[in-house]
mmCIF file with all atom_site columns, C-alpha atoms in Angstrom:
data_model
loop_
_atom_site.group_PDB
_atom_site.id
_atom_site.type_symbol
_atom_site.label_atom_id
_atom_site.label_alt_id
_atom_site.label_comp_id
_atom_site.label_asym_id
_atom_site.label_entity_id
_atom_site.label_seq_id
_atom_site.pdbx_PDB_ins_code
_atom_site.Cartn_x
_atom_site.Cartn_y
_atom_site.Cartn_z
_atom_site.occupancy
_atom_site.B_iso_or_equiv
_atom_site.pdbx_formal_charge
_atom_site.auth_seq_id
_atom_site.auth_comp_id
_atom_site.auth_asym_id
_atom_site.auth_atom_id
_atom_site.pdbx_PDB_model_num
ATOM 1   C CA . GLY P 1 1   ? 111.730 101.782 55.401 1.00 82.00 ? 1   GLY P CA 1
ATOM 2   C CA . ASP P 1 2   ? 110.903 104.754 53.234 1.00 88.00 ? 2   ASP P CA 1
ATOM 3   C CA . SER P 1 3   ? 107.224 105.162 52.447 1.00 92.00 ? 3   SER P CA 1
ATOM 4   C CA . VAL P 1 4   ? 104.586 107.612 51.256 1.00 95.00 ? 4   VAL P CA 1
ATOM 5   C CA . THR P 1 5   ? 101.007 108.003 52.432 1.00 95.00 ? 5   THR P CA 1
ATOM 6   C CA . GLN P 1 6   ? 98.431  110.093 50.632 1.00 95.00 ? 6   GLN P CA 1
ATOM 7   C CA . MET P 1 7   ? 94.751  110.778 50.992 1.00 88.00 ? 7   MET P CA 1
ATOM 8   C CA . GLU P 1 8   ? 92.456  108.213 49.519 1.00 82.00 ? 8   GLU P CA 1
ATOM 9   C CA . GLY P 1 9   ? 90.235  109.013 46.626 1.00 83.00 ? 9   GLY P CA 1
ATOM 10  C CA . PRO P 1 10  ? 88.420  109.269 44.499 1.00 94.00 ? 10  PRO P CA 1
ATOM 11  C CA . VAL P 1 11  ? 88.049  113.017 44.799 1.00 95.00 ? 11  VAL P CA 1
ATOM 12  C CA . THR P 1 12  ? 85.336  114.749 42.781 1.00 97.00 ? 12  THR P CA 1
ATOM 13  C CA . LEU P 1 13  ? 85.328  118.531 42.442 1.00 96.00 ? 13  LEU P CA 1
ATOM 14  C CA . SER P 1 14  ? 83.452  121.079 40.430 1.00 97.00 ? 14  SER P CA 1
ATOM 15  C CA . GLU P 1 15  ? 85.379  123.185 37.960 1.00 97.00 ? 15  GLU P CA 1
ATOM 16  C CA . GLU P 1 16  ? 87.124  126.184 39.587 1.00 96.00 ? 16  GLU P CA 1
ATOM 17  C CA . ALA P 1 17  ? 87.063  124.565 43.036 1.00 97.00 ? 17  ALA P CA 1
ATOM 18  C CA . PHE P 1 18  ? 90.127  124.553 45.306 1.00 97.00 ? 18  PHE P CA 1
ATOM 19  C CA . LEU P 1 19  ? 92.111  121.330 45.430 1.00 97.00 ? 19  LEU P CA 1
ATOM 20  C CA . THR P 1 20  ? 94.193  119.874 48.231 1.00 97.00 ? 20  THR P CA 1
ATOM 21  C CA . ILE P 1 21  ? 95.629  116.367 48.172 1.00 97.00 ? 21  ILE P CA 1
ATOM 22  C CA . ASN P 1 22  ? 97.450  115.478 51.369 1.00 97.00 ? 22  ASN P CA 1
ATOM 23  C CA . CYS P 1 23  ? 100.737 113.601 51.352 1.00 97.00 ? 23  CYS P CA 1
ATOM 24  C CA . THR P 1 24  ? 103.036 112.574 54.181 1.00 97.00 ? 24  THR P CA 1
ATOM 25  C CA . TYR P 1 25  ? 106.236 110.617 54.033 1.00 96.00 ? 25  TYR P CA 1
ATOM 26  C CA . THR P 1 26  ? 108.637 108.575 56.109 1.00 94.00 ? 26  THR P CA 1
ATOM 27  C CA . ALA P 1 27  ? 112.250 108.568 55.072 1.00 90.00 ? 27  ALA P CA 1
ATOM 28  C CA . THR P 1 28  ? 115.765 108.265 56.341 1.00 84.00 ? 28  THR P CA 1
ATOM 29  C CA . GLY P 1 29  ? 118.031 111.022 55.220 1.00 80.00 ? 29  GLY P CA 1
ATOM 30  C CA . TYR P 1 30  ? 116.860 113.909 53.080 1.00 83.00 ? 30  TYR P CA 1
ATOM 31  C CA . PRO P 1 31  ? 114.837 112.766 50.092 1.00 90.00 ? 31  PRO P CA 1
ATOM 32  C CA . SER P 1 32  ? 113.552 114.780 47.208 1.00 91.00 ? 32  SER P CA 1
ATOM 33  C CA . LEU P 1 33  ? 109.774 114.927 46.946 1.00 94.00 ? 33  LEU P CA 1
ATOM 34  C CA . PHE P 1 34  ? 107.654 114.706 43.834 1.00 95.00 ? 34  PHE P CA 1
ATOM 35  C CA . TRP P 1 35  ? 104.155 114.775 42.497 1.00 97.00 ? 35  TRP P CA 1
ATOM 36  C CA . TYR P 1 36  ? 103.618 112.647 39.418 1.00 96.00 ? 36  TYR P CA 1
ATOM 37  C CA . VAL P 1 37  ? 100.419 112.650 37.387 1.00 96.00 ? 37  VAL P CA 1
ATOM 38  C CA . GLN P 1 38  ? 98.842  109.983 35.208 1.00 94.00 ? 38  GLN P CA 1
ATOM 39  C CA . TYR P 1 39  ? 96.281  111.340 32.749 1.00 93.00 ? 39  TYR P CA 1
ATOM 40  C CA . PRO P 1 40  ? 93.800  108.871 31.259 1.00 89.00 ? 40  PRO P CA 1
ATOM 41  C CA . GLY P 1 41  ? 95.491  106.750 28.605 1.00 84.00 ? 41  GLY P CA 1
ATOM 42  C CA . GLU P 1 42  ? 98.896  108.330 29.183 1.00 87.00 ? 42  GLU P CA 1
ATOM 43  C CA . GLY P 1 43  ? 102.082 107.443 31.000 1.00 87.00 ? 43  GLY P CA 1
ATOM 44  C CA . LEU P 1 44  ? 103.217 108.788 34.337 1.00 92.00 ? 44  LEU P CA 1
ATOM 45  C CA . GLN P 1 45  ? 104.803 112.213 34.135 1.00 92.00 ? 45  GLN P CA 1
ATOM 46  C CA . LEU P 1 46  ? 106.438 114.514 36.608 1.00 93.00 ? 46  LEU P CA 1
ATOM 47  C CA . LEU P 1 47  ? 104.200 117.383 37.712 1.00 96.00 ? 47  LEU P CA 1
ATOM 48  C CA . LEU P 1 48  ? 106.468 119.152 40.192 1.00 96.00 ? 48  LEU P CA 1
ATOM 49  C CA . LYS P 1 49  ? 109.302 118.550 42.607 1.00 94.00 ? 49  LYS P CA 1
ATOM 50  C CA . ALA P 1 50  ? 111.133 119.949 45.625 1.00 95.00 ? 50  ALA P CA 1
ATOM 51  C CA . THR P 1 51  ? 114.609 118.922 46.618 1.00 90.00 ? 51  THR P CA 1
ATOM 52  C CA . LYS P 1 52  ? 115.034 120.345 50.122 1.00 90.00 ? 52  LYS P CA 1
ATOM 53  C CA . ALA P 1 53  ? 113.083 121.560 53.122 1.00 92.00 ? 53  ALA P CA 1
ATOM 54  C CA . ASP P 1 54  ? 110.932 124.682 52.558 1.00 95.00 ? 54  ASP P CA 1
ATOM 55  C CA . ASP P 1 55  ? 111.301 124.441 48.786 1.00 95.00 ? 55  ASP P CA 1
ATOM 56  C CA . LYS P 1 56  ? 108.105 125.048 46.851 1.00 97.00 ? 56  LYS P CA 1
ATOM 57  C CA . GLY P 1 57  ? 107.544 123.158 43.630 1.00 96.00 ? 57  GLY P CA 1
ATOM 58  C CA . SER P 1 58  ? 105.082 124.547 41.110 1.00 97.00 ? 58  SER P CA 1
ATOM 59  C CA . ASN P 1 59  ? 103.798 123.764 37.641 1.00 97.00 ? 59  ASN P CA 1
ATOM 60  C CA . LYS P 1 60  ? 100.553 124.272 35.683 1.00 95.00 ? 60  LYS P CA 1
ATOM 61  C CA . GLY P 1 61  ? 99.007  126.140 38.618 1.00 97.00 ? 61  GLY P CA 1
ATOM 62  C CA . PHE P 1 62  ? 99.775  123.316 41.083 1.00 98.00 ? 62  PHE P CA 1
ATOM 63  C CA . GLU P 1 63  ? 101.974 123.941 44.115 1.00 98.00 ? 63  GLU P CA 1
ATOM 64  C CA . ALA P 1 64  ? 103.459 121.874 46.927 1.00 98.00 ? 64  ALA P CA 1
ATOM 65  C CA . THR P 1 65  ? 105.841 122.856 49.743 1.00 97.00 ? 65  THR P CA 1
ATOM 66  C CA . TYR P 1 66  ? 108.385 120.505 51.294 1.00 96.00 ? 66  TYR P CA 1
ATOM 67  C CA . ARG P 1 67  ? 107.651 120.618 55.041 1.00 96.00 ? 67  ARG P CA 1
ATOM 68  C CA . LYS P 1 68  ? 110.330 118.738 56.947 1.00 93.00 ? 68  LYS P CA 1
ATOM 69  C CA . GLU P 1 69  ? 108.840 119.461 60.368 1.00 94.00 ? 69  GLU P CA 1
ATOM 70  C CA . THR P 1 70  ? 105.551 117.804 59.453 1.00 95.00 ? 70  THR P CA 1
ATOM 71  C CA . THR P 1 71  ? 107.041 115.416 56.852 1.00 95.00 ? 71  THR P CA 1
ATOM 72  C CA . SER P 1 72  ? 104.432 116.571 54.375 1.00 97.00 ? 72  SER P CA 1
ATOM 73  C CA . PHE P 1 73  ? 104.178 117.626 50.745 1.00 98.00 ? 73  PHE P CA 1
ATOM 74  C CA . HIS P 1 74  ? 100.546 118.538 50.124 1.00 98.00 ? 74  HIS P CA 1
ATOM 75  C CA . LEU P 1 75  ? 99.440  119.312 46.581 1.00 98.00 ? 75  LEU P CA 1
ATOM 76  C CA . GLU P 1 76  ? 97.259  122.385 46.010 1.00 98.00 ? 76  GLU P CA 1
ATOM 77  C CA . LYS P 1 77  ? 95.623  124.215 43.135 1.00 98.00 ? 77  LYS P CA 1
ATOM 78  C CA . GLY P 1 78  ? 93.461  127.259 43.460 1.00 96.00 ? 78  GLY P CA 1
ATOM 79  C CA . SER P 1 79  ? 91.061  126.568 40.593 1.00 96.00 ? 79  SER P CA 1
ATOM 80  C CA . VAL P 1 80  ? 90.848  123.140 38.978 1.00 97.00 ? 80  VAL P CA 1
ATOM 81  C CA . GLN P 1 81  ? 89.803  122.511 35.410 1.00 97.00 ? 81  GLN P CA 1
ATOM 82  C CA . VAL P 1 82  ? 88.203  119.499 33.753 1.00 96.00 ? 82  VAL P CA 1
ATOM 83  C CA . SER P 1 83  ? 91.553  118.813 32.097 1.00 96.00 ? 83  SER P CA 1
ATOM 84  C CA . ASP P 1 84  ? 93.094  118.233 35.553 1.00 97.00 ? 84  ASP P CA 1
ATOM 85  C CA . SER P 1 85  ? 91.154  114.988 35.897 1.00 97.00 ? 85  SER P CA 1
ATOM 86  C CA . ALA P 1 86  ? 93.832  112.364 36.464 1.00 96.00 ? 86  ALA P CA 1
ATOM 87  C CA . VAL P 1 87  ? 95.494  110.195 39.095 1.00 96.00 ? 87  VAL P CA 1
ATOM 88  C CA . TYR P 1 88  ? 98.046  112.030 41.245 1.00 97.00 ? 88  TYR P CA 1
ATOM 89  C CA . PHE P 1 89  ? 100.929 110.230 42.937 1.00 97.00 ? 89  PHE P CA 1
ATOM 90  C CA . CYS P 1 90  ? 103.049 111.637 45.716 1.00 97.00 ? 90  CYS P CA 1
ATOM 91  C CA . ALA P 1 91  ? 106.556 110.199 45.683 1.00 96.00 ? 91  ALA P CA 1
ATOM 92  C CA . LEU P 1 92  ? 109.916 110.460 47.366 1.00 93.00 ? 92  LEU P CA 1
ATOM 93  C CA . GLY P 1 93  ? 113.255 110.032 45.734 1.00 90.00 ? 93  GLY P CA 1
ATOM 94  C CA . VAL P 1 94  ? 116.400 108.487 47.066 1.00 79.00 ? 94  VAL P CA 1
ATOM 95  C CA . THR P 1 95  ? 118.427 110.837 44.959 1.00 65.00 ? 95  THR P CA 1
ATOM 96  C CA . SER P 1 96  ? 121.747 109.070 45.134 1.00 70.00 ? 96  SER P CA 1
ATOM 97  C CA . TYR P 1 97  ? 120.370 106.291 42.958 1.00 74.00 ? 97  TYR P CA 1
ATOM 98  C CA . ASP P 1 98  ? 117.270 107.822 41.347 1.00 80.00 ? 98  ASP P CA 1
ATOM 99  C CA . LYS P 1 99  ? 115.100 105.317 43.216 1.00 85.00 ? 99  LYS P CA 1
ATOM 100 C CA . VAL P 1 100 ? 111.585 106.694 43.582 1.00 91.00 ? 100 VAL P CA 1
ATOM 101 C CA . ILE P 1 101 ? 108.957 105.362 45.984 1.00 93.00 ? 101 ILE P CA 1
ATOM 102 C CA . PHE P 1 102 ? 105.339 106.123 45.178 1.00 95.00 ? 102 PHE P CA 1
ATOM 103 C CA . GLY P 1 103 ? 102.220 106.559 47.233 1.00 95.00 ? 103 GLY P CA 1
ATOM 104 C CA . PRO P 1 104 ? 99.014  104.732 46.316 1.00 95.00 ? 104 PRO P CA 1
ATOM 105 C CA . GLY P 1 105 ? 97.649  107.558 44.176 1.00 96.00 ? 105 GLY P CA 1
ATOM 106 C CA . THR P 1 106 ? 94.587  109.804 44.409 1.00 96.00 ? 106 THR P CA 1
ATOM 107 C CA . SER P 1 107 ? 92.096  109.850 41.586 1.00 96.00 ? 107 SER P CA 1
ATOM 108 C CA . LEU P 1 108 ? 90.679  113.295 40.809 1.00 97.00 ? 108 LEU P CA 1
ATOM 109 C CA . SER P 1 109 ? 87.604  113.928 38.697 1.00 97.00 ? 109 SER P CA 1
ATOM 110 C CA . VAL P 1 110 ? 86.649  117.495 37.849 1.00 97.00 ? 110 VAL P CA 1
ATOM 111 C CA . ILE P 1 111 ? 83.116  118.017 36.605 1.00 96.00 ? 111 ILE P CA 1
ATOM 112 C CA . PRO P 1 112 ? 81.921  121.059 34.622 1.00 94.00 ? 112 PRO P CA 1
ATOM 113 C CA . ASP M 2 1   ? 113.976 113.138 20.832 1.00 63.00 ? 1   ASP M CA 1
ATOM 114 C CA . ALA M 2 2   ? 112.344 109.792 21.535 1.00 73.00 ? 2   ALA M CA 1
ATOM 115 C CA . GLY M 2 3   ? 111.096 109.241 25.021 1.00 91.00 ? 3   GLY M CA 1
ATOM 116 C CA . VAL M 2 4   ? 110.940 105.936 26.846 1.00 95.00 ? 4   VAL M CA 1
ATOM 117 C CA . THR M 2 5   ? 109.498 103.187 24.681 1.00 96.00 ? 5   THR M CA 1
ATOM 118 C CA . GLN M 2 6   ? 108.164 99.858  25.870 1.00 97.00 ? 6   GLN M CA 1
ATOM 119 C CA . SER M 2 7   ? 107.009 96.710  24.121 1.00 96.00 ? 7   SER M CA 1
ATOM 120 C CA . PRO M 2 8   ? 104.681 94.972  23.869 1.00 97.00 ? 8   PRO M CA 1
ATOM 121 C CA . THR M 2 9   ? 101.865 97.275  24.975 1.00 96.00 ? 9   THR M CA 1
ATOM 122 C CA . HIS M 2 10  ? 99.517  94.436  25.856 1.00 96.00 ? 10  HIS M CA 1
ATOM 123 C CA . LEU M 2 11  ? 99.944  90.709  26.289 1.00 96.00 ? 11  LEU M CA 1
ATOM 124 C CA . ILE M 2 12  ? 98.072  87.745  27.696 1.00 98.00 ? 12  ILE M CA 1
ATOM 125 C CA . LYS M 2 13  ? 99.762  84.745  29.257 1.00 97.00 ? 13  LYS M CA 1
ATOM 126 C CA . THR M 2 14  ? 98.654  81.720  31.235 1.00 97.00 ? 14  THR M CA 1
ATOM 127 C CA . ARG M 2 15  ? 99.813  80.666  34.678 1.00 97.00 ? 15  ARG M CA 1
ATOM 128 C CA . GLY M 2 16  ? 103.241 79.050  34.699 1.00 97.00 ? 16  GLY M CA 1
ATOM 129 C CA . GLN M 2 17  ? 104.410 80.713  31.504 1.00 98.00 ? 17  GLN M CA 1
ATOM 130 C CA . GLN M 2 18  ? 107.287 83.104  31.171 1.00 98.00 ? 18  GLN M CA 1
ATOM 131 C CA . VAL M 2 19  ? 107.227 86.651  29.798 1.00 98.00 ? 19  VAL M CA 1
ATOM 132 C CA . THR M 2 20  ? 109.820 89.155  28.579 1.00 98.00 ? 20  THR M CA 1
ATOM 133 C CA . LEU M 2 21  ? 109.125 92.876  28.467 1.00 98.00 ? 21  LEU M CA 1
ATOM 134 C CA . ARG M 2 22  ? 111.383 95.369  26.737 1.00 98.00 ? 22  ARG M CA 1
ATOM 135 C CA . CYS M 2 23  ? 112.321 98.989  27.301 1.00 98.00 ? 23  CYS M CA 1
ATOM 136 C CA . SER M 2 24  ? 114.377 101.593 25.495 1.00 97.00 ? 24  SER M CA 1
ATOM 137 C CA . PRO M 2 25  ? 115.331 104.544 27.683 1.00 96.00 ? 25  PRO M CA 1
ATOM 138 C CA . LYS M 2 26  ? 115.150 108.180 26.769 1.00 94.00 ? 26  LYS M CA 1
ATOM 139 C CA . SER M 2 27  ? 118.118 109.363 24.747 1.00 92.00 ? 27  SER M CA 1
ATOM 140 C CA . GLY M 2 28  ? 120.999 110.325 27.026 1.00 90.00 ? 28  GLY M CA 1
ATOM 141 C CA . HIS M 2 29  ? 119.791 108.227 29.968 1.00 93.00 ? 29  HIS M CA 1
ATOM 142 C CA . ASP M 2 30  ? 121.825 105.341 31.342 1.00 93.00 ? 30  ASP M CA 1
ATOM 143 C CA . THR M 2 31  ? 119.677 104.068 34.204 1.00 93.00 ? 31  THR M CA 1
ATOM 144 C CA . VAL M 2 32  ? 116.546 101.973 33.839 1.00 96.00 ? 32  VAL M CA 1
ATOM 145 C CA . SER M 2 33  ? 114.087 101.175 36.622 1.00 96.00 ? 33  SER M CA 1
ATOM 146 C CA . TRP M 2 34  ? 111.152 98.793  36.439 1.00 97.00 ? 34  TRP M CA 1
ATOM 147 C CA . TYR M 2 35  ? 107.904 99.183  38.341 1.00 97.00 ? 35  TYR M CA 1
ATOM 148 C CA . GLN M 2 36  ? 104.790 97.050  38.754 1.00 98.00 ? 36  GLN M CA 1
ATOM 149 C CA . GLN M 2 37  ? 101.485 98.925  38.975 1.00 95.00 ? 37  GLN M CA 1
ATOM 150 C CA . ALA M 2 38  ? 98.509  96.841  39.985 1.00 94.00 ? 38  ALA M CA 1
ATOM 151 C CA . LEU M 2 39  ? 95.084  98.208  39.164 1.00 90.00 ? 39  LEU M CA 1
ATOM 152 C CA . GLY M 2 40  ? 94.203  101.138 41.393 1.00 87.00 ? 40  GLY M CA 1
ATOM 153 C CA . GLN M 2 41  ? 97.554  101.179 43.155 1.00 91.00 ? 41  GLN M CA 1
ATOM 154 C CA . GLY M 2 42  ? 100.789 103.093 42.978 1.00 93.00 ? 42  GLY M CA 1
ATOM 155 C CA . PRO M 2 43  ? 103.833 101.792 41.127 1.00 96.00 ? 43  PRO M CA 1
ATOM 156 C CA . GLN M 2 44  ? 105.952 99.374  43.135 1.00 96.00 ? 44  GLN M CA 1
ATOM 157 C CA . PHE M 2 45  ? 109.714 99.355  42.571 1.00 95.00 ? 45  PHE M CA 1
ATOM 158 C CA . ILE M 2 46  ? 110.994 96.051  41.159 1.00 97.00 ? 46  ILE M CA 1
ATOM 159 C CA . PHE M 2 47  ? 114.635 96.796  40.399 1.00 96.00 ? 47  PHE M CA 1
ATOM 160 C CA . GLN M 2 48  ? 117.037 99.207  38.749 1.00 95.00 ? 48  GLN M CA 1
ATOM 161 C CA . TYR M 2 49  ? 119.808 98.660  36.227 1.00 95.00 ? 49  TYR M CA 1
ATOM 162 C CA . TYR M 2 50  ? 122.887 100.777 35.756 1.00 93.00 ? 50  TYR M CA 1
ATOM 163 C CA . GLU M 2 51  ? 126.012 99.914  33.798 1.00 91.00 ? 51  GLU M CA 1
ATOM 164 C CA . GLU M 2 52  ? 124.460 96.553  32.918 1.00 94.00 ? 52  GLU M CA 1
ATOM 165 C CA . GLU M 2 53  ? 124.229 95.557  36.579 1.00 94.00 ? 53  GLU M CA 1
ATOM 166 C CA . GLU M 2 54  ? 121.273 95.319  38.939 1.00 94.00 ? 54  GLU M CA 1
ATOM 167 C CA . ARG M 2 55  ? 121.987 98.183  41.330 1.00 91.00 ? 55  ARG M CA 1
ATOM 168 C CA . GLN M 2 56  ? 118.929 98.055  43.566 1.00 89.00 ? 56  GLN M CA 1
ATOM 169 C CA . ARG M 2 57  ? 116.050 95.671  44.075 1.00 93.00 ? 57  ARG M CA 1
ATOM 170 C CA . GLY M 2 58  ? 112.646 95.982  45.657 1.00 92.00 ? 58  GLY M CA 1
ATOM 171 C CA . ASN M 2 59  ? 110.687 93.335  47.499 1.00 93.00 ? 59  ASN M CA 1
ATOM 172 C CA . PHE M 2 60  ? 110.028 91.025  44.560 1.00 97.00 ? 60  PHE M CA 1
ATOM 173 C CA . PRO M 2 61  ? 110.827 87.305  44.289 1.00 97.00 ? 61  PRO M CA 1
ATOM 174 C CA . ASP M 2 62  ? 113.594 85.857  42.168 1.00 96.00 ? 62  ASP M CA 1
ATOM 175 C CA . ARG M 2 63  ? 111.035 84.989  39.501 1.00 97.00 ? 63  ARG M CA 1
ATOM 176 C CA . PHE M 2 64  ? 111.515 88.593  38.444 1.00 98.00 ? 64  PHE M CA 1
ATOM 177 C CA . SER M 2 65  ? 114.821 89.143  36.703 1.00 97.00 ? 65  SER M CA 1
ATOM 178 C CA . GLY M 2 66  ? 116.228 91.616  34.278 1.00 97.00 ? 66  GLY M CA 1
ATOM 179 C CA . HIS M 2 67  ? 119.005 92.624  32.014 1.00 97.00 ? 67  HIS M CA 1
ATOM 180 C CA . GLN M 2 68  ? 120.522 95.789  30.647 1.00 97.00 ? 68  GLN M CA 1
ATOM 181 C CA . PHE M 2 69  ? 122.337 95.889  27.348 1.00 97.00 ? 69  PHE M CA 1
ATOM 182 C CA . PRO M 2 70  ? 125.322 98.022  26.328 1.00 96.00 ? 70  PRO M CA 1
ATOM 183 C CA . ASN M 2 71  ? 122.982 100.469 24.543 1.00 95.00 ? 71  ASN M CA 1
ATOM 184 C CA . TYR M 2 72  ? 121.162 100.942 27.917 1.00 96.00 ? 72  TYR M CA 1
ATOM 185 C CA . SER M 2 73  ? 117.985 99.195  26.797 1.00 97.00 ? 73  SER M CA 1
ATOM 186 C CA . SER M 2 74  ? 116.576 96.713  29.249 1.00 98.00 ? 74  SER M CA 1
ATOM 187 C CA . GLU M 2 75  ? 114.425 93.619  29.608 1.00 98.00 ? 75  GLU M CA 1
ATOM 188 C CA . LEU M 2 76  ? 112.235 92.430  32.439 1.00 98.00 ? 76  LEU M CA 1
ATOM 189 C CA . ASN M 2 77  ? 111.657 88.683  32.669 1.00 98.00 ? 77  ASN M CA 1
ATOM 190 C CA . VAL M 2 78  ? 109.058 87.023  34.828 1.00 98.00 ? 78  VAL M CA 1
ATOM 191 C CA . ASN M 2 79  ? 109.063 83.237  35.192 1.00 97.00 ? 79  ASN M CA 1
ATOM 192 C CA . ALA M 2 80  ? 106.375 80.891  36.456 1.00 97.00 ? 80  ALA M CA 1
ATOM 193 C CA . LEU M 2 81  ? 103.654 83.497  36.080 1.00 98.00 ? 81  LEU M CA 1
ATOM 194 C CA . LEU M 2 82  ? 100.977 83.767  38.763 1.00 97.00 ? 82  LEU M CA 1
ATOM 195 C CA . LEU M 2 83  ? 97.558  85.345  38.496 1.00 97.00 ? 83  LEU M CA 1
ATOM 196 C CA . GLY M 2 84  ? 98.802  88.043  40.867 1.00 96.00 ? 84  GLY M CA 1
ATOM 197 C CA . ASP M 2 85  ? 101.432 89.114  38.340 1.00 97.00 ? 85  ASP M CA 1
ATOM 198 C CA . SER M 2 86  ? 98.692  90.709  36.238 1.00 97.00 ? 86  SER M CA 1
ATOM 199 C CA . ALA M 2 87  ? 99.558  94.405  36.209 1.00 97.00 ? 87  ALA M CA 1
ATOM 200 C CA . LEU M 2 88  ? 100.904 97.317  34.236 1.00 96.00 ? 88  LEU M CA 1
ATOM 201 C CA . TYR M 2 89  ? 104.686 97.110  34.067 1.00 98.00 ? 89  TYR M CA 1
ATOM 202 C CA . LEU M 2 90  ? 106.350 100.475 33.803 1.00 97.00 ? 90  LEU M CA 1
ATOM 203 C CA . CYS M 2 91  ? 109.845 101.267 32.683 1.00 97.00 ? 91  CYS M CA 1
ATOM 204 C CA . ALA M 2 92  ? 111.451 104.498 33.809 1.00 95.00 ? 92  ALA M CA 1
ATOM 205 C CA . SER M 2 93  ? 114.735 105.967 32.751 1.00 94.00 ? 93  SER M CA 1
ATOM 206 C CA . SER M 2 94  ? 116.976 108.541 34.355 1.00 90.00 ? 94  SER M CA 1
ATOM 207 C CA . GLY M 2 95  ? 120.447 109.960 33.969 1.00 86.00 ? 95  GLY M CA 1
ATOM 208 C CA . GLY M 2 96  ? 122.040 112.624 31.882 1.00 79.00 ? 96  GLY M CA 1
ATOM 209 C CA . ARG M 2 97  ? 121.557 116.168 33.105 1.00 76.00 ? 97  ARG M CA 1
ATOM 210 C CA . THR M 2 98  ? 118.741 115.127 35.468 1.00 74.00 ? 98  THR M CA 1
ATOM 211 C CA . GLY M 2 99  ? 120.620 112.114 36.827 1.00 76.00 ? 99  GLY M CA 1
ATOM 212 C CA . GLY M 2 100 ? 120.789 111.950 40.599 1.00 74.00 ? 100 GLY M CA 1
ATOM 213 C CA . THR M 2 101 ? 117.775 114.254 41.006 1.00 76.00 ? 101 THR M CA 1
ATOM 214 C CA . GLY M 2 102 ? 115.248 111.447 41.354 1.00 78.00 ? 102 GLY M CA 1
ATOM 215 C CA . GLU M 2 103 ? 113.377 112.636 38.271 1.00 85.00 ? 103 GLU M CA 1
ATOM 216 C CA . LEU M 2 104 ? 112.165 109.680 36.238 1.00 90.00 ? 104 LEU M CA 1
ATOM 217 C CA . PHE M 2 105 ? 110.825 109.523 32.702 1.00 92.00 ? 105 PHE M CA 1
ATOM 218 C CA . PHE M 2 106 ? 108.247 106.808 32.163 1.00 94.00 ? 106 PHE M CA 1
ATOM 219 C CA . GLY M 2 107 ? 107.095 104.759 29.243 1.00 94.00 ? 107 GLY M CA 1
ATOM 220 C CA . GLU M 2 108 ? 103.406 104.040 28.754 1.00 92.00 ? 108 GLU M CA 1
ATOM 221 C CA . GLY M 2 109 ? 103.798 100.550 30.116 1.00 95.00 ? 109 GLY M CA 1
ATOM 222 C CA . SER M 2 110 ? 103.160 96.945  29.172 1.00 97.00 ? 110 SER M CA 1
ATOM 223 C CA . ARG M 2 111 ? 99.810  95.596  30.319 1.00 96.00 ? 111 ARG M CA 1
ATOM 224 C CA . LEU M 2 112 ? 100.212 91.944  31.332 1.00 98.00 ? 112 LEU M CA 1
ATOM 225 C CA . THR M 2 113 ? 97.189  89.746  31.928 1.00 97.00 ? 113 THR M CA 1
ATOM 226 C CA . VAL M 2 114 ? 97.732  86.294  33.400 1.00 97.00 ? 114 VAL M CA 1
ATOM 227 C CA . LEU M 2 115 ? 94.866  83.815  32.971 1.00 96.00 ? 115 LEU M CA 1
#
């Protein structure tokens, strides 16, 4: 069945460091791919998305590219801030029914 | 524009009891999905309601059931509670202009503790 794997955390970085969180997926058909973020004490929210191969999603300085050949959707940010501390979830969407399958999440802590 | 609202925010039950959680979707959305998020894990899909019918279901036992009302709000019911049912239950809505894109809007969840 459809599934998502992402790098285990927790990840701790210093402010202004480069961030990569790896994500790979298994899916039948052509899913949409997402990164959702859960800030402390808040609900899950969409960070960025890509709907087809080679699309690049971006938001708040974060980027991820839909790589069909490697079935990957790695999240990157060039310079993290303390406010980026959160749990990041890679997810795939079965778009015909808005069913979204989530990875296990990666906790990120950014220290000053 | 109100987002997704869930109630109650926290509740404590004992094994064998039953619980009902409630969700109001974002204005303009007609589809409600329920997820279970155990501590330190990703959300697991329970089921999805559309047009007052269960459209899809994840790998959860029949103890988990739901309902959608004509105003698109939804309830999640869990019978015969087990300790392992302790989790954050998330409601997500979709539809409207973002329907069919896979983009979900989440509530802040209902934290269930089973003793």
